mmCIF file of C-alpha atoms in Angstrom:
data_model
loop_
_atom_site.group_PDB
_atom_site.id
_atom_site.type_symbol
_atom_site.label_atom_id
_atom_site.label_comp_id
_atom_site.label_asym_id
_atom_site.label_seq_id
_atom_site.Cartn_x
_atom_site.Cartn_y
_atom_site.Cartn_z
ATOM 1 C CA UNK A 14 -4.738 48.563 5.557
ATOM 2 C CA UNK A 15 -1.744 48.733 8.131
ATOM 3 C CA UNK A 16 1.267 46.930 8.110
ATOM 4 C CA UNK A 17 0.433 44.931 11.057
ATOM 5 C CA UNK A 18 -3.047 43.477 9.478
ATOM 6 C CA UNK A 19 -1.272 42.497 6.390
ATOM 7 C CA UNK A 20 1.373 40.695 8.120
ATOM 8 C CA UNK A 21 -1.134 38.398 10.311
ATOM 9 C CA UNK A 22 -2.176 37.609 7.144
ATOM 10 C CA UNK A 23 0.506 36.674 5.785
ATOM 11 C CA UNK A 24 1.428 34.163 8.342
ATOM 12 C CA UNK A 25 -2.013 32.834 8.659
ATOM 13 C CA UNK A 26 -1.919 32.282 5.117
ATOM 14 C CA UNK A 27 1.365 31.568 5.298
ATOM 15 C CA UNK A 28 0.480 27.916 8.009
ATOM 16 C CA UNK A 29 -2.331 27.625 5.692
ATOM 17 C CA UNK A 30 -0.095 26.324 2.183
ATOM 18 C CA UNK A 31 1.424 24.533 4.431
ATOM 19 C CA UNK A 32 1.256 20.730 4.099
ATOM 20 C CA UNK A 33 -0.735 19.269 6.326
ATOM 21 C CA UNK A 34 2.002 16.173 6.690
ATOM 22 C CA UNK A 35 4.709 17.651 10.053
ATOM 23 C CA UNK A 36 8.166 16.433 10.286
ATOM 24 C CA UNK A 37 7.174 12.408 12.008
ATOM 25 C CA UNK A 38 9.366 11.334 15.749
ATOM 26 C CA UNK A 39 12.527 8.790 15.081
ATOM 27 C CA UNK A 40 10.277 6.009 17.060
ATOM 28 C CA UNK A 41 7.136 6.742 14.938
ATOM 29 C CA UNK A 42 8.711 6.445 11.355
ATOM 30 C CA UNK A 43 10.982 2.818 12.937
ATOM 31 C CA UNK A 44 7.319 2.115 14.324
ATOM 32 C CA UNK A 45 5.608 2.439 11.026
ATOM 33 C CA UNK A 46 7.941 1.505 8.377
ATOM 34 C CA UNK A 47 10.971 -0.170 9.851
ATOM 35 C CA UNK A 48 9.242 -2.906 11.895
ATOM 36 C CA UNK A 49 7.869 -4.820 9.343
ATOM 37 C CA UNK A 50 11.105 -5.918 8.785
ATOM 38 C CA UNK A 51 13.051 -5.313 11.941
ATOM 39 C CA UNK A 52 10.952 -6.608 14.283
ATOM 40 C CA UNK A 53 8.385 -4.274 17.128
ATOM 41 C CA UNK A 54 11.723 -5.070 19.005
ATOM 42 C CA UNK A 55 14.210 -4.129 17.032
ATOM 43 C CA UNK A 56 15.680 -7.342 16.977
ATOM 44 C CA UNK A 57 15.424 -7.926 13.087
ATOM 45 C CA UNK A 58 12.344 -10.355 14.196
ATOM 46 C CA UNK A 59 9.427 -8.967 12.214
ATOM 47 C CA UNK A 60 6.508 -10.402 10.843
ATOM 48 C CA UNK A 61 7.724 -10.718 7.389
ATOM 49 C CA UNK A 62 10.588 -12.140 8.646
ATOM 50 C CA UNK A 63 10.325 -15.805 7.888
ATOM 51 C CA UNK A 64 10.495 -16.054 4.208
ATOM 52 C CA UNK A 65 13.293 -14.045 3.974
ATOM 53 C CA UNK A 66 16.079 -15.500 2.086
ATOM 54 C CA UNK A 67 18.284 -12.812 4.284
ATOM 55 C CA UNK A 68 16.913 -11.935 7.360
ATOM 56 C CA UNK A 69 16.688 -8.632 8.619
ATOM 57 C CA UNK A 70 19.766 -6.770 10.497
ATOM 58 C CA UNK A 71 19.042 -7.575 14.780
ATOM 59 C CA UNK A 72 19.128 -3.054 16.006
ATOM 60 C CA UNK A 73 19.790 -4.489 19.059
ATOM 61 C CA UNK A 74 23.458 -6.101 18.103
ATOM 62 C CA UNK A 75 25.785 -4.086 18.738
ATOM 63 C CA UNK A 76 28.504 -5.879 17.219
ATOM 64 C CA UNK A 77 26.609 -5.822 14.197
ATOM 65 C CA UNK A 78 25.699 -2.453 13.906
ATOM 66 C CA UNK A 79 29.211 -1.035 15.405
ATOM 67 C CA UNK A 80 30.437 -1.614 12.586
ATOM 68 C CA UNK A 81 28.789 0.869 9.957
ATOM 69 C CA UNK A 82 29.111 4.307 9.568
ATOM 70 C CA UNK A 83 26.061 7.214 10.327
ATOM 71 C CA UNK A 84 26.901 7.366 6.529
ATOM 72 C CA UNK A 85 26.409 4.135 5.980
ATOM 73 C CA UNK A 86 23.472 3.672 7.762
ATOM 74 C CA UNK A 87 21.598 6.974 6.975
ATOM 75 C CA UNK A 88 22.491 5.832 2.755
ATOM 76 C CA UNK A 89 21.349 2.189 3.876
ATOM 77 C CA UNK A 90 18.116 4.026 4.777
ATOM 78 C CA UNK A 91 17.642 6.535 1.860
ATOM 79 C CA UNK A 92 18.921 4.596 -1.249
ATOM 80 C CA UNK A 93 18.038 0.999 0.403
ATOM 81 C CA UNK A 94 20.255 -2.005 0.430
ATOM 82 C CA UNK A 95 22.436 -2.290 -2.619
ATOM 83 C CA UNK A 96 23.777 0.751 -2.412
ATOM 84 C CA UNK A 97 26.022 -0.457 0.791
ATOM 85 C CA UNK A 98 26.451 -3.775 -1.355
ATOM 86 C CA UNK A 99 23.973 -5.158 1.021
ATOM 87 C CA UNK A 100 20.287 -6.846 -0.042
ATOM 88 C CA UNK A 101 17.553 -5.606 -2.493
ATOM 89 C CA UNK A 102 15.259 -6.651 0.190
ATOM 90 C CA UNK A 103 15.845 -3.408 2.434
ATOM 91 C CA UNK A 104 14.620 -1.072 -0.098
ATOM 92 C CA UNK A 105 15.431 3.083 -0.381
ATOM 93 C CA UNK A 106 13.057 5.031 1.817
ATOM 94 C CA UNK A 107 14.229 8.221 0.341
ATOM 95 C CA UNK A 108 10.635 9.344 -1.223
ATOM 96 C CA UNK A 109 8.977 8.309 2.397
ATOM 97 C CA UNK A 110 11.613 10.544 4.465
ATOM 98 C CA UNK A 111 13.254 13.742 4.676
ATOM 99 C CA UNK A 112 16.800 13.526 4.878
ATOM 100 C CA UNK A 113 15.992 14.894 8.649
ATOM 101 C CA UNK A 114 13.759 11.928 9.643
ATOM 102 C CA UNK A 115 16.545 9.752 8.107
ATOM 103 C CA UNK A 116 19.003 11.634 9.817
ATOM 104 C CA UNK A 117 16.992 10.941 13.786
ATOM 105 C CA UNK A 118 16.687 7.650 11.999
ATOM 106 C CA UNK A 119 20.391 7.068 12.823
ATOM 107 C CA UNK A 120 20.028 8.646 15.769
ATOM 108 C CA UNK A 121 16.960 6.337 16.891
ATOM 109 C CA UNK A 122 19.110 3.006 15.943
ATOM 110 C CA UNK A 123 22.070 4.159 17.812
ATOM 111 C CA UNK A 124 20.025 4.262 20.577
ATOM 112 C CA UNK A 125 19.008 0.565 20.187
ATOM 113 C CA UNK A 126 21.763 -1.196 19.630
ATOM 114 C CA UNK A 127 23.496 1.407 22.615
ATOM 115 C CA UNK A 128 26.397 1.728 20.191
ATOM 116 C CA UNK A 129 28.610 3.773 18.054
ATOM 117 C CA UNK A 130 30.197 3.510 15.687
ATOM 118 C CA UNK A 131 33.767 1.591 16.142
ATOM 119 C CA UNK A 132 32.532 0.561 19.825
ATOM 120 C CA UNK B 2 -45.225 1.467 -33.530
ATOM 121 C CA UNK B 3 -46.472 -0.644 -30.220
ATOM 122 C CA UNK B 4 -43.932 -2.639 -30.066
ATOM 123 C CA UNK B 5 -41.335 0.077 -30.879
ATOM 124 C CA UNK B 6 -42.570 1.842 -28.304
ATOM 125 C CA UNK B 7 -42.749 -1.347 -25.700
ATOM 126 C CA UNK B 8 -39.501 -1.409 -26.621
ATOM 127 C CA UNK B 9 -38.250 2.422 -25.511
ATOM 128 C CA UNK B 10 -40.690 1.292 -21.841
ATOM 129 C CA UNK B 11 -38.122 -1.416 -21.422
ATOM 130 C CA UNK B 12 -35.212 0.373 -22.140
ATOM 131 C CA UNK B 13 -36.429 3.381 -19.913
ATOM 132 C CA UNK B 14 -37.258 0.869 -17.415
ATOM 133 C CA UNK B 15 -34.299 -0.620 -16.863
ATOM 134 C CA UNK B 16 -32.318 2.959 -17.362
ATOM 135 C CA UNK B 17 -33.639 4.197 -14.683
ATOM 136 C CA UNK B 18 -33.009 0.319 -12.751
ATOM 137 C CA UNK B 19 -29.479 1.014 -13.160
ATOM 138 C CA UNK B 20 -29.542 4.759 -12.024
ATOM 139 C CA UNK B 21 -31.365 3.720 -8.737
ATOM 140 C CA UNK B 22 -29.260 0.366 -8.241
ATOM 141 C CA UNK B 23 -26.251 3.385 -8.369
ATOM 142 C CA UNK B 24 -28.829 6.007 -5.904
ATOM 143 C CA UNK B 25 -29.564 2.948 -3.617
ATOM 144 C CA UNK B 26 -25.385 1.853 -3.465
ATOM 145 C CA UNK B 27 -24.218 5.295 -2.705
ATOM 146 C CA UNK B 28 -26.869 5.280 0.095
ATOM 147 C CA UNK B 29 -25.188 2.076 1.210
ATOM 148 C CA UNK B 30 -22.062 3.972 0.598
ATOM 149 C CA UNK B 31 -22.419 6.722 3.154
ATOM 150 C CA UNK B 32 -24.460 4.510 5.842
ATOM 151 C CA UNK B 33 -22.406 1.405 6.656
ATOM 152 C CA UNK B 34 -18.815 1.730 5.094
ATOM 153 C CA UNK B 35 -18.230 5.379 4.903
ATOM 154 C CA UNK B 36 -17.354 4.492 9.400
ATOM 155 C CA UNK B 37 -14.372 2.196 7.551
ATOM 156 C CA UNK B 38 -13.992 3.848 4.608
ATOM 157 C CA UNK B 39 -12.831 7.057 3.283
ATOM 158 C CA UNK B 40 -15.002 7.871 -0.158
ATOM 159 C CA UNK B 41 -14.679 10.985 -0.643
ATOM 160 C CA UNK B 42 -10.235 12.251 -0.022
ATOM 161 C CA UNK B 43 -7.603 12.996 0.424
ATOM 162 C CA UNK B 44 -5.351 10.144 1.735
ATOM 163 C CA UNK B 45 -3.774 9.809 5.451
ATOM 164 C CA UNK B 46 -1.090 12.948 5.202
ATOM 165 C CA UNK B 47 0.230 11.961 9.212
ATOM 166 C CA UNK B 48 1.048 8.654 10.370
ATOM 167 C CA UNK B 49 -1.636 8.815 12.930
ATOM 168 C CA UNK B 50 -4.256 8.839 10.025
ATOM 169 C CA UNK B 51 -2.413 6.241 9.026
ATOM 170 C CA UNK B 52 -3.339 4.070 12.047
ATOM 171 C CA UNK B 53 -6.376 5.124 12.260
ATOM 172 C CA UNK B 54 -7.342 4.051 8.574
ATOM 173 C CA UNK B 55 -9.728 0.964 8.926
ATOM 174 C CA UNK B 56 -10.184 0.094 5.462
ATOM 175 C CA UNK B 57 -9.125 0.706 1.904
ATOM 176 C CA UNK B 58 -9.466 4.689 1.153
ATOM 177 C CA UNK B 59 -12.610 3.872 -1.605
ATOM 178 C CA UNK B 60 -12.104 7.402 -3.077
ATOM 179 C CA UNK B 61 -10.618 6.670 -6.385
ATOM 180 C CA UNK B 62 -12.259 2.819 -6.225
ATOM 181 C CA UNK B 63 -13.547 3.505 -10.288
ATOM 182 C CA UNK B 64 -9.976 4.189 -11.163
ATOM 183 C CA UNK B 65 -8.086 1.162 -8.258
ATOM 184 C CA UNK B 66 -10.048 -1.962 -8.385
ATOM 185 C CA UNK B 67 -11.964 -4.345 -11.055
ATOM 186 C CA UNK B 68 -15.707 -4.254 -10.939
ATOM 187 C CA UNK B 69 -15.994 -7.604 -12.069
ATOM 188 C CA UNK B 70 -14.132 -8.684 -8.627
ATOM 189 C CA UNK B 71 -15.505 -6.217 -6.569
ATOM 190 C CA UNK B 72 -19.336 -7.711 -7.043
ATOM 191 C CA UNK B 73 -18.289 -11.166 -5.707
ATOM 192 C CA UNK B 74 -15.682 -10.168 -2.801
ATOM 193 C CA UNK B 75 -18.284 -8.116 -1.868
ATOM 194 C CA UNK B 76 -20.258 -11.164 -1.214
ATOM 195 C CA UNK B 77 -17.632 -13.350 -0.243
ATOM 196 C CA UNK B 78 -14.886 -10.629 1.473
ATOM 197 C CA UNK B 79 -11.735 -12.486 2.150
ATOM 198 C CA UNK B 80 -9.122 -10.865 3.937
ATOM 199 C CA UNK B 81 -6.231 -9.391 1.013
ATOM 200 C CA UNK B 82 -3.939 -8.221 3.813
ATOM 201 C CA UNK B 83 -2.554 -10.505 6.491
ATOM 202 C CA UNK B 84 -1.387 -8.481 9.126
ATOM 203 C CA UNK B 85 -5.018 -5.933 8.606
ATOM 204 C CA UNK B 86 -4.896 -2.724 7.097
ATOM 205 C CA UNK B 87 -1.700 -1.455 8.391
ATOM 206 C CA UNK B 88 0.545 -4.539 10.196
ATOM 207 C CA UNK B 89 1.592 -2.164 13.449
ATOM 208 C CA UNK B 90 -2.023 -2.725 14.376
ATOM 209 C CA UNK B 91 -2.534 -6.432 14.471
ATOM 210 C CA UNK B 92 1.430 -6.976 16.217
ATOM 211 C CA UNK B 93 2.260 -9.133 18.948
ATOM 212 C CA UNK B 94 4.655 -11.096 20.568
ATOM 213 C CA UNK B 95 5.120 -14.465 19.169
ATOM 214 C CA UNK B 96 7.053 -17.709 19.748
ATOM 215 C CA UNK B 97 9.702 -17.216 17.619
ATOM 216 C CA UNK B 98 9.620 -13.740 16.552
ATOM 217 C CA UNK B 99 7.136 -11.204 15.511
ATOM 218 C CA UNK B 100 3.438 -12.381 15.204
ATOM 219 C CA UNK B 101 -0.065 -11.133 13.670
ATOM 220 C CA UNK B 102 -2.681 -10.555 16.525
ATOM 221 C CA UNK B 103 -5.723 -12.003 14.762
ATOM 222 C CA UNK B 104 -8.094 -10.767 17.344
ATOM 223 C CA UNK B 105 -7.962 -7.912 16.479
ATOM 224 C CA UNK B 106 -8.580 -8.754 12.997
ATOM 225 C CA UNK B 107 -12.195 -7.956 11.984
ATOM 226 C CA UNK B 108 -13.979 -9.490 8.930
ATOM 227 C CA UNK B 109 -16.064 -7.546 6.323
ATOM 228 C CA UNK B 110 -19.521 -7.437 6.175
ATOM 229 C CA UNK B 111 -20.866 -9.839 3.247
ATOM 230 C CA UNK B 112 -23.929 -8.342 1.431
ATOM 231 C CA UNK B 113 -26.460 -9.943 -1.558
ATOM 232 C CA UNK B 114 -25.906 -10.175 -4.815
ATOM 233 C CA UNK B 115 -27.670 -6.892 -5.296
ATOM 234 C CA UNK B 116 -26.166 -4.994 -2.953
ATOM 235 C CA UNK B 117 -22.671 -5.333 -4.273
ATOM 236 C CA UNK B 118 -24.150 -4.126 -7.659
ATOM 237 C CA UNK B 119 -25.511 -1.589 -6.499
ATOM 238 C CA UNK B 120 -22.397 -0.343 -4.019
ATOM 239 C CA UNK B 121 -19.942 -1.665 -6.555
ATOM 240 C CA UNK B 122 -21.607 0.645 -9.346
ATOM 241 C CA UNK B 123 -21.751 3.638 -7.178
ATOM 242 C CA UNK B 124 -17.901 2.516 -6.523
ATOM 243 C CA UNK B 125 -16.817 2.540 -10.147
ATOM 244 C CA UNK B 126 -18.204 6.022 -10.459
ATOM 245 C CA UNK B 127 -15.390 7.294 -7.330
ATOM 246 C CA UNK B 128 -12.667 8.489 -10.119
ATOM 247 C CA UNK B 129 -10.500 10.923 -7.940
ATOM 248 C CA UNK B 130 -7.040 11.011 -9.360
ATOM 249 C CA UNK B 131 -7.506 10.584 -12.696
ATOM 250 C CA UNK B 132 -4.088 13.018 -12.910
ATOM 251 C CA UNK B 133 -2.251 9.501 -12.030
ATOM 252 C CA UNK B 134 -3.791 7.293 -14.299
ATOM 253 C CA UNK B 135 -2.961 6.856 -18.020
ATOM 254 C CA UNK B 136 -5.651 4.706 -19.679
ATOM 255 C CA UNK B 137 -3.125 2.021 -21.723
ATOM 256 C CA UNK B 138 -0.611 2.354 -19.368
ATOM 257 C CA UNK B 139 -0.038 -1.488 -19.849
ATOM 258 C CA UNK B 140 0.304 -3.180 -22.810
ATOM 259 C CA UNK B 141 -0.809 -6.513 -22.438
ATOM 260 C CA UNK B 142 2.036 -9.588 -22.861
ATOM 261 C CA UNK B 143 3.004 -12.115 -20.825
ATOM 262 C CA UNK B 144 6.236 -13.578 -18.618
ATOM 263 C CA UNK B 145 7.221 -17.004 -17.257
ATOM 264 C CA UNK B 146 6.322 -17.263 -13.518
ATOM 265 C CA UNK B 147 9.527 -17.909 -12.367
ATOM 266 C CA UNK B 148 10.941 -15.284 -14.511
ATOM 267 C CA UNK B 149 8.604 -13.134 -12.880
ATOM 268 C CA UNK B 150 9.688 -14.553 -9.263
ATOM 269 C CA UNK B 151 12.848 -13.782 -9.856
ATOM 270 C CA UNK B 152 12.774 -9.587 -10.392
ATOM 271 C CA UNK B 153 10.066 -10.158 -7.886
ATOM 272 C CA UNK B 154 11.880 -11.362 -4.905
ATOM 273 C CA UNK B 155 15.216 -12.001 -6.050
ATOM 274 C CA UNK B 156 16.191 -8.175 -8.069
ATOM 275 C CA UNK B 157 13.430 -6.191 -6.455
ATOM 276 C CA UNK B 158 12.873 -7.646 -3.083
ATOM 277 C CA UNK B 159 9.463 -7.337 -3.259
ATOM 278 C CA UNK B 160 8.474 -11.045 -1.910
ATOM 279 C CA UNK B 161 10.243 -9.257 2.067
ATOM 280 C CA UNK B 162 6.953 -7.702 2.279
ATOM 281 C CA UNK B 163 4.235 -9.510 0.047
ATOM 282 C CA UNK B 164 2.720 -13.574 -0.060
ATOM 283 C CA UNK B 165 3.008 -14.598 -4.205
ATOM 284 C CA UNK B 166 0.784 -17.397 -3.043
ATOM 285 C CA UNK B 167 -1.330 -18.546 0.358
ATOM 286 C CA UNK B 168 1.469 -18.916 2.721
ATOM 287 C CA UNK B 169 4.463 -17.824 0.868
ATOM 288 C CA UNK B 170 6.145 -14.349 1.426
ATOM 289 C CA UNK B 171 5.511 -11.254 2.988
ATOM 290 C CA UNK B 172 2.503 -10.235 5.466
ATOM 291 C CA UNK B 173 2.690 -6.560 5.878
ATOM 292 C CA UNK B 174 1.580 -5.471 2.195
ATOM 293 C CA UNK B 175 -1.715 -7.353 0.448
ATOM 294 C CA UNK B 176 -0.929 -10.663 -1.061
ATOM 295 C CA UNK B 177 0.138 -10.262 -5.076
ATOM 296 C CA UNK B 178 -1.498 -13.455 -6.516
ATOM 297 C CA UNK B 179 -4.989 -11.883 -6.445
ATOM 298 C CA UNK B 180 -3.398 -8.192 -7.564
ATOM 299 C CA UNK B 181 -4.733 -9.026 -10.973
ATOM 300 C CA UNK B 182 -8.246 -10.319 -10.473
ATOM 301 C CA UNK B 183 -8.707 -7.193 -7.924
ATOM 302 C CA UNK B 184 -6.884 -4.447 -9.831
ATOM 303 C CA UNK B 185 -7.424 -2.425 -13.020
ATOM 304 C CA UNK B 186 -3.482 -2.516 -14.462
ATOM 305 C CA UNK B 187 -3.283 0.277 -15.916
ATOM 306 C CA UNK B 188 -4.162 1.685 -11.700
ATOM 307 C CA UNK B 189 -1.281 -1.064 -10.883
ATOM 308 C CA UNK B 190 1.093 0.198 -13.274
ATOM 309 C CA UNK B 191 0.635 3.872 -11.530
ATOM 310 C CA UNK B 192 0.588 2.520 -8.204
ATOM 311 C CA UNK B 193 4.078 1.084 -8.509
ATOM 312 C CA UNK B 194 5.873 2.777 -10.412
ATOM 313 C CA UNK B 195 5.188 6.004 -7.528
ATOM 314 C CA UNK B 196 3.157 4.596 -4.656
ATOM 315 C CA UNK B 197 3.584 7.858 -2.822
ATOM 316 C CA UNK B 198 1.360 9.602 -5.323
ATOM 317 C CA UNK B 199 -1.592 7.997 -3.749
ATOM 318 C CA UNK B 200 -1.159 7.245 -0.376
ATOM 319 C CA UNK B 201 1.733 9.878 1.096
ATOM 320 C CA UNK B 202 2.277 8.095 4.226
ATOM 321 C CA UNK B 203 2.019 4.394 2.784
ATOM 322 C CA UNK B 204 4.861 2.101 4.325
ATOM 323 C CA UNK B 205 5.277 0.614 0.677
ATOM 324 C CA UNK B 206 8.605 1.972 -0.509
ATOM 325 C CA UNK B 207 8.715 3.564 -4.345
ATOM 326 C CA UNK B 208 11.573 1.722 -5.871
ATOM 327 C CA UNK B 209 11.869 3.057 -8.799
ATOM 328 C CA UNK B 210 11.635 0.397 -11.423
ATOM 329 C CA UNK B 211 11.958 1.102 -15.182
ATOM 330 C CA UNK B 212 9.143 1.231 -17.094
ATOM 331 C CA UNK B 213 9.727 -2.024 -18.382
ATOM 332 C CA UNK B 214 10.132 -3.756 -14.674
ATOM 333 C CA UNK B 215 6.308 -2.019 -14.534
ATOM 334 C CA UNK B 216 4.853 -4.119 -17.497
ATOM 335 C CA UNK B 217 6.471 -6.898 -15.978
ATOM 336 C CA UNK B 218 5.680 -6.735 -12.789
ATOM 337 C CA UNK B 219 1.989 -6.783 -14.014
ATOM 338 C CA UNK B 220 2.358 -10.018 -16.772
ATOM 339 C CA UNK B 221 3.591 -11.582 -13.335
ATOM 340 C CA UNK B 222 0.419 -11.137 -11.577
ATOM 341 C CA UNK B 223 -0.800 -12.417 -13.927
ATOM 342 C CA UNK B 224 0.319 -14.965 -14.480
ATOM 343 C CA UNK B 225 -0.061 -15.795 -10.490
ATOM 344 C CA UNK B 226 -3.463 -14.696 -10.795
ATOM 345 C CA UNK B 227 -3.452 -18.137 -13.724
ATOM 346 C CA UNK B 228 -1.942 -20.528 -11.293
ATOM 347 C CA UNK B 229 -3.842 -19.465 -7.384
ATOM 348 C CA UNK B 230 -7.315 -18.441 -7.820
ATOM 349 C CA UNK B 231 -8.437 -16.336 -5.388
#
């Protein structure tokens, strides 16, 4: 068997062995996991907000969102609200999203609020 | 001797009737249920697949549901997830924020008693993911409703997505006041320990509950079930 065939077979095997789930887009992840509480417009008015003792963050609120660093937002998504002294109602998503997907979500949130940390 | 033969014949008949029911149930599953339910696995591996899922996966139904509840529910189906299988497909703008779009939610067909029994028998044969179930994982015990609510809401934040009584709680997840009636206790323990092991893309986060919390959650669901009858 020549080397080209072996390489082609190895490449095919690698594709077949790869997990079916690839990286999802930030928008799709936001829709699937975040909008249940933060709302389809990111305004904190999701279908779950009605009976929550602490209302979900309005991601379009530039004042509130610019007060948080990217690192804090990353931590809140990955580990939940408690590690950054926020509500237990914000759960940890680290078992669902990869670090790369969470970084993408942080960038997506910055687009929603049209703000950066500190301004 | 004749009496023994007759008894044997009756036993054989009832055995074959039960086998035939299961076979009927299997046929019904294939012809009537498969268009909305995944009967063979695996669970959705992408958000697109999650979005296309119309009803709960049933390929591990025998490890998940209580047969007694299933027989009753199939005859008189009632919505368990207020916002449908995946809330993303059933949300619209409302007066004070997002609202459930009831128009897109369809009712589950009701079955006659014999059909419900046959389908349940067939479903109980489906025991995929045995590897995730540990028989006896749940040890029966009690927890007061107030302590349970404290744990469920204040300490773990689960009320955000689940109703603990009709009309109170979050709407994206299934109601939990009927959970103990619907679900096998050992399954609840396994699912709460690692929801993604069962359903990799599910929008329920892993709360990393302790072994003690896992037991208490099931105690709480059982307490809720005694108070709120489905």
